[in-house]
mmCIF file of C-alpha atoms and ligand atoms in Angstrom:
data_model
loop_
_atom_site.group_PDB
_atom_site.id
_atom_site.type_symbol
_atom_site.label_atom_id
_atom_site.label_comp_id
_atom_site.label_asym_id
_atom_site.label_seq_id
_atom_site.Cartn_x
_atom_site.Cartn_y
_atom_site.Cartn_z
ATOM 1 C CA UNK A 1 -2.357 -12.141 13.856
ATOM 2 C CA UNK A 2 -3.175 -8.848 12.134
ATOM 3 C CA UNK A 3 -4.692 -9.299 9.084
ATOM 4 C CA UNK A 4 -3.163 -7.001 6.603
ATOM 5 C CA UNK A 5 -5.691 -3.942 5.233
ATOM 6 C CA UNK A 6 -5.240 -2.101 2.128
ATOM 7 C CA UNK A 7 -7.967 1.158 2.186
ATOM 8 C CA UNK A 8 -8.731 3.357 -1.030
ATOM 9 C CA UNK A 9 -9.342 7.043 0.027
ATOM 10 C CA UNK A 10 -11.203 8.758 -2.998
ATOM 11 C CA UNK A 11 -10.728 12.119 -1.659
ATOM 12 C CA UNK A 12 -12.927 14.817 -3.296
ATOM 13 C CA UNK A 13 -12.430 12.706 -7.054
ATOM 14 C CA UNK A 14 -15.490 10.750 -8.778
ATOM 15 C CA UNK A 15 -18.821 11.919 -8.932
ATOM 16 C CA UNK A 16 -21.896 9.305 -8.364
ATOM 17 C CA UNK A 17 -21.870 7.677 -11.597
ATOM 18 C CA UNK A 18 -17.904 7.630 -11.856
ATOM 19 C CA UNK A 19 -17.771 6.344 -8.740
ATOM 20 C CA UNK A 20 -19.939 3.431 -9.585
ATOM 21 C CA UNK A 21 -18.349 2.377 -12.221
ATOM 22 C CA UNK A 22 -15.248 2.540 -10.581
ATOM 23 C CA UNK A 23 -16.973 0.212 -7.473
ATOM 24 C CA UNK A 24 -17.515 -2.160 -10.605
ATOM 25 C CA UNK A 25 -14.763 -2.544 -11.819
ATOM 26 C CA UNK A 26 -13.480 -3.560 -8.416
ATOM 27 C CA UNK A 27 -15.819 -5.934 -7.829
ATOM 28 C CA UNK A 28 -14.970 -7.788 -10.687
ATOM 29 C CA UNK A 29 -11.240 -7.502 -10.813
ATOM 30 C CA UNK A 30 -11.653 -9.304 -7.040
ATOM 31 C CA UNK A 31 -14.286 -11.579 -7.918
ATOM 32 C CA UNK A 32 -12.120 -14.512 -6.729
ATOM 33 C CA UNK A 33 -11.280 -12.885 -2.928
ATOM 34 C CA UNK A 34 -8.775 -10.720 -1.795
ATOM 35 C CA UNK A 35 -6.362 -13.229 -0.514
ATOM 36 C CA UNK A 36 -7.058 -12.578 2.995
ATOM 37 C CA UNK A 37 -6.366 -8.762 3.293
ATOM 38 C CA UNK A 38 -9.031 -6.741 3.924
ATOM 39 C CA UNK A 39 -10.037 -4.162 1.227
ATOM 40 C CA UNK A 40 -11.810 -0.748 2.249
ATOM 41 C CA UNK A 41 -13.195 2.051 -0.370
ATOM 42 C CA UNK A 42 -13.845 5.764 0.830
ATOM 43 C CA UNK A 43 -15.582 7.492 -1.645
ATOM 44 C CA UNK A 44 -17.104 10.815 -1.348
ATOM 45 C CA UNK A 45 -20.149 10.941 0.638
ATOM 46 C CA UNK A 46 -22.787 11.425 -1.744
ATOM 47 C CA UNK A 47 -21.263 8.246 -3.616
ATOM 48 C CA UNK A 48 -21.572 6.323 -0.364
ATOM 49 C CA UNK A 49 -25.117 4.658 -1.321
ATOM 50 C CA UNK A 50 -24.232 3.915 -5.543
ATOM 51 C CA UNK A 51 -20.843 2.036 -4.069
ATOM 52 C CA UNK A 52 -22.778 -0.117 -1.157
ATOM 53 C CA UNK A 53 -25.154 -1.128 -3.568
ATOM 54 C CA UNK A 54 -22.816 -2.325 -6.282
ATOM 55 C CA UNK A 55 -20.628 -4.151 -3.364
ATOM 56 C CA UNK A 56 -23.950 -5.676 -2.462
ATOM 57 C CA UNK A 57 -25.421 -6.533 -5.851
ATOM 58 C CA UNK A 58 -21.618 -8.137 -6.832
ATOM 59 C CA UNK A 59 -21.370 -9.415 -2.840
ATOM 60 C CA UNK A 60 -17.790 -7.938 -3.537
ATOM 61 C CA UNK A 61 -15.368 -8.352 -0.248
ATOM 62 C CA UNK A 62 -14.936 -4.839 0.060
ATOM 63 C CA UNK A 63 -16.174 -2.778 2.812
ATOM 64 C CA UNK A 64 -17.495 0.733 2.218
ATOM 65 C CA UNK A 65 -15.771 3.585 4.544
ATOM 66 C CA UNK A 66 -16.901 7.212 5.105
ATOM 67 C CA UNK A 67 -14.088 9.928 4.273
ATOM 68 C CA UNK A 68 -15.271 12.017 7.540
ATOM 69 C CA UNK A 69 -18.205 12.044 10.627
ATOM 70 C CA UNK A 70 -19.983 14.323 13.010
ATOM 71 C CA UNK A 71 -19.917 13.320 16.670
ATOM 72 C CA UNK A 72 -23.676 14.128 17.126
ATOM 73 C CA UNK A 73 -26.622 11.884 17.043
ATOM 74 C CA UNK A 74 -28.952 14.713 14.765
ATOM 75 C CA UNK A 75 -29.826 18.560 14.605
ATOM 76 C CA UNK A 76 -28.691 21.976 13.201
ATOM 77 C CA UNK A 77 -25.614 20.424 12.044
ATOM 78 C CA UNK A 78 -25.555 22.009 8.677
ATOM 79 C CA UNK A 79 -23.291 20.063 6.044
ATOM 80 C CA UNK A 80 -22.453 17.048 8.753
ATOM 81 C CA UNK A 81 -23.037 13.747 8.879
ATOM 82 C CA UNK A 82 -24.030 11.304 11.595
ATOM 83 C CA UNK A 83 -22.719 7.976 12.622
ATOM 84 C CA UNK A 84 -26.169 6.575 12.308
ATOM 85 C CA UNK A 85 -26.259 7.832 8.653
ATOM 86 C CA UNK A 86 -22.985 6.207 7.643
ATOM 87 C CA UNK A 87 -24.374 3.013 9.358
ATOM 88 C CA UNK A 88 -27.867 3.578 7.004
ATOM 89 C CA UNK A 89 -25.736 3.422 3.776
ATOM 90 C CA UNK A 90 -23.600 0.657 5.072
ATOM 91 C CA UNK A 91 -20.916 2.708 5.806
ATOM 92 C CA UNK A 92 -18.761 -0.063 8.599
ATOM 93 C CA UNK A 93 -15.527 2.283 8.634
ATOM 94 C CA UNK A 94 -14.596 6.014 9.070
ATOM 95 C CA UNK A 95 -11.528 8.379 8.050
ATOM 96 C CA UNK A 96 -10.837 10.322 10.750
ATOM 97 C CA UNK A 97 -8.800 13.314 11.698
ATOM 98 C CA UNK A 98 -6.846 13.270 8.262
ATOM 99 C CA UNK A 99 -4.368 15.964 7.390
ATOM 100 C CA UNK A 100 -6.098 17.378 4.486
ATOM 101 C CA UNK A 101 -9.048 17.715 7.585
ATOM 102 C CA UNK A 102 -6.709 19.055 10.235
ATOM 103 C CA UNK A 103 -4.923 21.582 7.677
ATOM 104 C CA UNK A 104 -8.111 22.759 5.637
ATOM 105 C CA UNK A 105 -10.415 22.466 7.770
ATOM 106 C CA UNK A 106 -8.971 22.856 11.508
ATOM 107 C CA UNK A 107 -10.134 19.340 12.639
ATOM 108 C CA UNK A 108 -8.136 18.897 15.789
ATOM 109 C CA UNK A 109 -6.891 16.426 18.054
ATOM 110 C CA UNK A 110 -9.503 16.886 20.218
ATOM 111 C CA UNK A 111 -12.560 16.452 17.452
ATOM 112 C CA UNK A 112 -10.172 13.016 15.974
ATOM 113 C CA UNK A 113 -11.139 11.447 19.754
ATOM 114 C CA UNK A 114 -15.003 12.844 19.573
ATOM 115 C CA UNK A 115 -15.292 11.586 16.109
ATOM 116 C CA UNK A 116 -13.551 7.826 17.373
ATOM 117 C CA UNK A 117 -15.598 7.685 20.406
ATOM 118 C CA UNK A 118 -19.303 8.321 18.595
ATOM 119 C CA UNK A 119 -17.964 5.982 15.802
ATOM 120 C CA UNK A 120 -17.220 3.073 18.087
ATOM 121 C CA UNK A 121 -20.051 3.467 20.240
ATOM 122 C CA UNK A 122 -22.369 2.711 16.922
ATOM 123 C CA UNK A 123 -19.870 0.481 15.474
ATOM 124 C CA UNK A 124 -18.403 2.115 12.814
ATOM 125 C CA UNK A 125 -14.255 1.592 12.594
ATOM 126 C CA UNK A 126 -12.381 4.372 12.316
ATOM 127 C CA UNK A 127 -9.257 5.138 10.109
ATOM 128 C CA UNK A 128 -7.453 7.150 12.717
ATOM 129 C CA UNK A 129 -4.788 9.201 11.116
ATOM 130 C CA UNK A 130 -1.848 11.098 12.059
ATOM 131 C CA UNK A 131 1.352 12.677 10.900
ATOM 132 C CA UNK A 132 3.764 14.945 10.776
ATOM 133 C CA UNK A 133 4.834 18.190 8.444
ATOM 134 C CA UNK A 134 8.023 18.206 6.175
ATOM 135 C CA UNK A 135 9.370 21.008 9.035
ATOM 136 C CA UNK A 136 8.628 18.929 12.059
ATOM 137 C CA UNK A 137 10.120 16.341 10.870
ATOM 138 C CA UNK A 138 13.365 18.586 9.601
ATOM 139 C CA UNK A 139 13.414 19.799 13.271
ATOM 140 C CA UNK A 140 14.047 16.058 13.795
ATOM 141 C CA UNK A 141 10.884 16.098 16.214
ATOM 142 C CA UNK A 142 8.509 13.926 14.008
ATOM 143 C CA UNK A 143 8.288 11.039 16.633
ATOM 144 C CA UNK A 144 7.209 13.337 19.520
ATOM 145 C CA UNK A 145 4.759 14.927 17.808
ATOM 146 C CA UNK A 146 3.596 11.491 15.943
ATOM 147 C CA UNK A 147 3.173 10.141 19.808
ATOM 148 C CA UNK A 148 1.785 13.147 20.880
ATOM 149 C CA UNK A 149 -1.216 13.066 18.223
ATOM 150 C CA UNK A 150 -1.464 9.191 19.228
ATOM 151 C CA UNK A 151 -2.068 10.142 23.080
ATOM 152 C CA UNK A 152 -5.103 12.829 22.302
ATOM 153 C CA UNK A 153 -6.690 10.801 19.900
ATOM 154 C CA UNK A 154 -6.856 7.522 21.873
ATOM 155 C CA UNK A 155 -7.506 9.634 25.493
ATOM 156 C CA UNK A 156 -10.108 7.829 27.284
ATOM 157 C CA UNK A 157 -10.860 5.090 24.161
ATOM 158 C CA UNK A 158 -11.973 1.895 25.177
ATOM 159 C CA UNK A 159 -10.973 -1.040 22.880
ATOM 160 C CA UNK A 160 -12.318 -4.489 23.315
ATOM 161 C CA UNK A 161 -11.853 -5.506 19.839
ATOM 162 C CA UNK A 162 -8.639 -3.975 18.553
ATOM 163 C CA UNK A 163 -9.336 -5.138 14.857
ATOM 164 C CA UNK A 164 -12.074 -2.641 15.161
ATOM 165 C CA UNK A 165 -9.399 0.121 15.587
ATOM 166 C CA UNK A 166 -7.128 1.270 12.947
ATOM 167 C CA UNK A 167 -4.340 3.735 12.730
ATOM 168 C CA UNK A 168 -2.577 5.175 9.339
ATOM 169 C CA UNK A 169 0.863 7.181 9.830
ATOM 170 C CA UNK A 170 0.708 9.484 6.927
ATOM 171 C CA UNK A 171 3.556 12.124 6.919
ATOM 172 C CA UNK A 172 2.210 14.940 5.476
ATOM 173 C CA UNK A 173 5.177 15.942 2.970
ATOM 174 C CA UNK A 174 4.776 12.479 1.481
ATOM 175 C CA UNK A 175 0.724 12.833 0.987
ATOM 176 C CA UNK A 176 0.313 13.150 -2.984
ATOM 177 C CA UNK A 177 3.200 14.246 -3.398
ATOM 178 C CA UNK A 178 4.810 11.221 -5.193
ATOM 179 C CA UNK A 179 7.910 11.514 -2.235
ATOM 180 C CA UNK A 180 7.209 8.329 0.032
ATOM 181 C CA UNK A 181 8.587 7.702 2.967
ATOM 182 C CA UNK A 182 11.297 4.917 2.996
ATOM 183 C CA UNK A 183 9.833 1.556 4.472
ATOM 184 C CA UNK A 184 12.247 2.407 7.304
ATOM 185 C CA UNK A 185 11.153 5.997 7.910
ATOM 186 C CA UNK A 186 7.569 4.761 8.412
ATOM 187 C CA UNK A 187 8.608 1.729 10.670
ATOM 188 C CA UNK A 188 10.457 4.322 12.771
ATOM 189 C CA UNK A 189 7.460 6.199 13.331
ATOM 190 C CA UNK A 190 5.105 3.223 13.957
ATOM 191 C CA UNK A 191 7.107 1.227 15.978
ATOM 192 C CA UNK A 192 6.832 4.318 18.161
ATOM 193 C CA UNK A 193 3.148 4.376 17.477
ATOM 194 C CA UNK A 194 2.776 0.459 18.338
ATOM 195 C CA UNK A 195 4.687 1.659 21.642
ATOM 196 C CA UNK A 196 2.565 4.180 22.721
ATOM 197 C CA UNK A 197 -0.522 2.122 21.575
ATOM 198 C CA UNK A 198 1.335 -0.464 24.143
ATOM 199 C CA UNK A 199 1.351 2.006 26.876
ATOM 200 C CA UNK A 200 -2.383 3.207 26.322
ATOM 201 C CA UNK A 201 -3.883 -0.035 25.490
ATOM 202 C CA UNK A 202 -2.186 -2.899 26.971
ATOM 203 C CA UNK A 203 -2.019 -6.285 24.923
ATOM 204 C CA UNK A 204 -5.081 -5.054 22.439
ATOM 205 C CA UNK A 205 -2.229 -2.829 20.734
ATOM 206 C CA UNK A 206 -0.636 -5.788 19.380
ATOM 207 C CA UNK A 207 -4.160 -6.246 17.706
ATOM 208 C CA UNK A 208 -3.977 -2.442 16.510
ATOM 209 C CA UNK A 209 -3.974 -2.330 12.307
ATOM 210 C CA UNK A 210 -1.619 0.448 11.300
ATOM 211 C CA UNK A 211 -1.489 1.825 8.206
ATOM 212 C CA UNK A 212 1.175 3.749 5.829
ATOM 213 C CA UNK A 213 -0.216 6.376 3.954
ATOM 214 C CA UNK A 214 1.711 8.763 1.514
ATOM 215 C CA UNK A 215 2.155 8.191 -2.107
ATOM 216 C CA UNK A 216 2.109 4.223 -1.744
ATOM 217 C CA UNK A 217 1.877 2.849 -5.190
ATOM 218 C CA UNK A 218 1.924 -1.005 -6.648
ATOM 219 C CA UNK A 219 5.744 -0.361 -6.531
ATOM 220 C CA UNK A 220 6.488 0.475 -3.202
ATOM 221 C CA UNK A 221 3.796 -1.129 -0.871
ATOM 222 C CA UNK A 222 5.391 -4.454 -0.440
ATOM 223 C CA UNK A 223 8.756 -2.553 0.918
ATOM 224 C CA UNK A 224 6.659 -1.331 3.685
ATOM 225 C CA UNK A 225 4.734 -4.256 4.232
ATOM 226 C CA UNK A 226 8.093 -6.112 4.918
ATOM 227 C CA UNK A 227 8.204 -3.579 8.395
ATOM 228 C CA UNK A 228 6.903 -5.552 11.657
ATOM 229 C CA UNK A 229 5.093 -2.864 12.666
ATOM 230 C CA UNK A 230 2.945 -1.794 9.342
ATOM 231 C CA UNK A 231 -0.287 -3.710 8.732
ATOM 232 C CA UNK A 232 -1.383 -2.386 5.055
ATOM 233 C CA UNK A 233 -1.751 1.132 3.050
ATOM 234 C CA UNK A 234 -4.196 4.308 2.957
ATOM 235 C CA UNK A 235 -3.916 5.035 -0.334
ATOM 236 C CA UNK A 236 -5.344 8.410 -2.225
ATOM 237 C CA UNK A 237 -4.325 8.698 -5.943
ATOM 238 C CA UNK A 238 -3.583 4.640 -6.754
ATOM 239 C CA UNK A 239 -6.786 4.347 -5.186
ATOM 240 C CA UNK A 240 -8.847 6.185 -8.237
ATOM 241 C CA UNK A 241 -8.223 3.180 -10.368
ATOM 242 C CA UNK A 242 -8.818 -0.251 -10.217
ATOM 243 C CA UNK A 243 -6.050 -1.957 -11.915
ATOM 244 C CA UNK A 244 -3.541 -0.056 -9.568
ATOM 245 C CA UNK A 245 -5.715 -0.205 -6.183
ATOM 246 C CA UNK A 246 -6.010 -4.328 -7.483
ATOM 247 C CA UNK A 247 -2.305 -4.430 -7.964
ATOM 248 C CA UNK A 248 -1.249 -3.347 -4.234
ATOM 249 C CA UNK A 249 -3.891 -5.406 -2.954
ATOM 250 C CA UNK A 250 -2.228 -8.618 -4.770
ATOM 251 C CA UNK A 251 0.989 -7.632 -3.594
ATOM 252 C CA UNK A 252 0.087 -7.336 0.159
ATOM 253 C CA UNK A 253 -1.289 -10.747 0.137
ATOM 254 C CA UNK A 254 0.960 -13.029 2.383
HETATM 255 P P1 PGA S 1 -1.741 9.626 -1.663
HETATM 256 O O1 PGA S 1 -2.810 9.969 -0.496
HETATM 257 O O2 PGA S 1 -1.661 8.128 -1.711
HETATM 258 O O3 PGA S 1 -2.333 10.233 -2.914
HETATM 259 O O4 PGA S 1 -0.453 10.240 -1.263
HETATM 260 C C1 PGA S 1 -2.876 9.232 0.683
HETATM 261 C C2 PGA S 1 -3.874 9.842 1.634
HETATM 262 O O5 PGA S 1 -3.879 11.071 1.780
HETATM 263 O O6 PGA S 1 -4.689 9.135 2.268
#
């Protein structure tokens, strides 16, 4: 009932014309579909425009996502970016509330639900993310905390199409680090997160897409895509090239 998602997350790598040519490359490598799993490419935001436009001109199934969002409509915003603006570029999904955001940046619970909220009231799905630190989850408390991020983000969200929601888990230790998670690590934390989406949302969570992200690679995604509970990868550094970001889409097909 899900349908499985793999998402690229290009990070602060490719400028405009590397990231086209990247986009290319895509497109053709998945000229004949995606096998039913939905594909998603976050490039920087000055690439956003170059990448639409070569998923247009190729009418390659990929979607075009924004790495990050300002809650506002307009104004003395200086260095943000609207929902509206995303939408103008043909931006349909949004990172949100990533680690790299929260750590560097101080992005916090409370601005991951703003962010959600202006995104889904102009229509714009966001990557939610959330996860732990290598000493939380030493202290053994990396499920509370996990939950705990789940409940602020989602506070007052109202779903009525839960495919237009999605979640990635990332544990921070295992973010580009080239430690994963096992398959059963991440399935202990999401089948928590599916629990609390349970208790939030009713029925829609079973709709929920949640992601793993952390250092998935062609080798590993399939382990994790065996879990009940995880729906498809957020994937940074196989992301930055097409034959690997191709290979873990063809393994994720069912
Ligand atoms: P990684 O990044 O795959 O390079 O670990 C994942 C992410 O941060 O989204």
């Amino acid at each position: 009932m899900r349908k499985r998602m793999i998402a690229g997350n290009w990070k602060m790598n490719k400028t405009y014309s590397e990231a086209v040519v990247l986009a290319e490359e895509l497109a053709c490598a998945l000229a004949d579909g995606t096998k039913g799993v939905d594909v998603v490419v976050c490039p920087p935001a000055v690439d956003l425009k170059g990448v639409g436009a070569v998923i247009d001109q190729k009418a390659a199934p990929v979607a075009l996502g924004a790495q990050n969002v300002y809650w506002e409509e307009s104004g003395a915003y200086t260095g943000e970016t609207a929902p509206d603006m995303l939408t103008a570029v043909g931006a349909t999904y949004c990172i949100i509330g990533h680690s790299e955001r929260r750590g560097y940046f101080g992005e916090t619970d409370e601005d991951v639900n703003r962010k959600a909220k202006a995104l889904m009231a102009h229509g714009i799905v966001p990557i939610s993310c959330c996860g732990e630190s290598l000493e939380t989850r030493e202290a053994g408390e990396h499920v509370a905390f996990v939950v705990n991020q789940i409940k602020a983000d989602t506070e007052g969200l109202e779903i009525t199409d839960p495919s237009k929601y999605v979640i990635a888990y990332e544990p921070i230790w295992a973010i580009g680090t080239g430690k994963t998670a096992t398959a059963d690590d991440a399935q202990e934390v999401i089948g928590a997160i599916r629990e609390t989406l349970r208790e939030v949302f009713g029925e829609k969570a079973e709709g929920i897409r949640i992601l793993y992200g952390g250092s998935a690679n062609p080798g590993n995604i399939a382990g994790f895509l065996e879990k009940q509970d995880i729906d498809g990868a957020l994937v940074g550094g196989a992301s930055l090239k097409a034959e690997s970001f191709v290979a873990m889409i063809e393994s994720s097909a069912e």
